Amino acid sequence: MDVQAGNLTLSIEEVDMHARPLTAAGVPQSIASRASLPDYAAAEALVVQDLHVRGASILRRAS
């Protein structure tokens, strides 16, 4: 688990999920630092911004 630029990164083996917690109204929140993670422990949902599998993003660029 890590925090960078307000995003939360959850890593399990070769998969990294980049996400932000949502408020009850559905507004994405920016996480200030790893030390502030307990403030977001009651978040009911996350918005997933990207998944990296073996270092490669699953997002594809539009051509």
Short mmCIF file of C-alpha atoms in Angstrom, two decimals:
data_model
loop_
_atom_site.label_atom_id
_atom_site.label_comp_id
_atom_site.label_asym_id
_atom_site.label_seq_id
_atom_site.Cartn_x
_atom_site.Cartn_y
_atom_site.Cartn_z
CA MET A 1 0.00 0.00 0.00
CA ASP A 2 1.35 3.43 -0.93
CA VAL A 3 0.18 7.01 -1.46
CA GLN A 4 1.48 9.22 -4.28
CA ALA A 5 0.03 12.47 -5.60
CA GLY A 6 -3.22 11.91 -3.69
CA ASN A 7 -3.74 8.43 -5.14
CA LEU A 8 -3.83 5.17 -3.26
CA THR A 9 -1.86 2.25 -4.70
CA LEU A 10 -2.74 -1.26 -3.56
CA SER A 11 -0.31 -3.95 -4.68
CA ILE A 12 -0.75 -7.71 -4.59
CA GLU A 13 2.00 -9.75 -6.24
CA GLU A 14 2.22 -8.46 -9.83
CA VAL A 15 -0.91 -6.27 -9.84
CA ASP A 16 -1.05 -2.61 -8.74
CA MET A 17 -4.42 -0.86 -8.42
CA HIS A 18 -4.38 2.95 -8.48
CA ALA A 19 -7.53 4.38 -6.89
CA ARG A 20 -9.09 7.19 -4.84
CA PRO A 21 -11.68 6.83 -2.08
CA LEU A 22 -15.11 8.29 -2.77
CA THR A 23 -17.25 10.33 -0.40
CA ALA A 24 -20.84 9.25 0.24
CA ALA A 25 -21.84 11.72 -2.50
CA GLY A 26 -19.46 10.02 -4.98
CA VAL A 27 -16.78 12.72 -4.98
CA PRO A 28 -13.19 11.40 -5.33
CA GLN A 29 -10.94 12.39 -2.43
CA SER A 30 -7.23 13.16 -2.53
CA ILE A 31 -5.16 11.38 0.12
CA ALA A 32 -2.64 13.76 1.70
CA SER A 33 -0.12 11.15 2.85
CA ARG A 34 0.27 7.56 3.96
CA ALA A 35 -0.11 8.75 7.57
CA SER A 36 -3.64 10.01 6.77
CA LEU A 37 -4.89 6.61 5.50
CA PRO A 38 -6.88 5.91 8.71
CA ASP A 39 -9.03 8.96 7.84
CA TYR A 40 -10.30 7.08 4.77
CA ALA A 41 -10.80 3.67 6.40
CA ALA A 42 -14.59 4.08 6.40
CA ALA A 43 -14.78 4.88 2.66
CA GLU A 44 -17.52 2.76 1.13
CA ALA A 45 -16.17 2.85 -2.41
CA LEU A 46 -13.08 3.51 -4.50
CA VAL A 47 -12.81 4.85 -8.01
CA VAL A 48 -10.20 2.77 -9.83
CA GLN A 49 -8.03 4.94 -12.04
CA ASP A 50 -5.76 2.25 -13.46
CA LEU A 51 -4.55 -1.30 -13.01
CA HIS A 52 -0.98 -2.32 -13.76
CA VAL A 53 -0.35 -6.00 -14.40
CA ARG A 54 3.32 -6.97 -14.43
CA GLY A 55 4.17 -3.27 -14.79
CA ALA A 56 1.94 -2.61 -17.81
CA SER A 57 -1.20 -0.48 -17.62
CA ILE A 58 -4.45 -2.08 -18.74
CA LEU A 59 -5.56 1.28 -20.15
CA ARG A 60 -5.11 1.47 -23.88
CA ARG A 61 -4.47 4.68 -25.75
CA ALA A 62 -7.05 5.60 -28.35
CA SER A 63 -5.62 5.72 -31.81
#
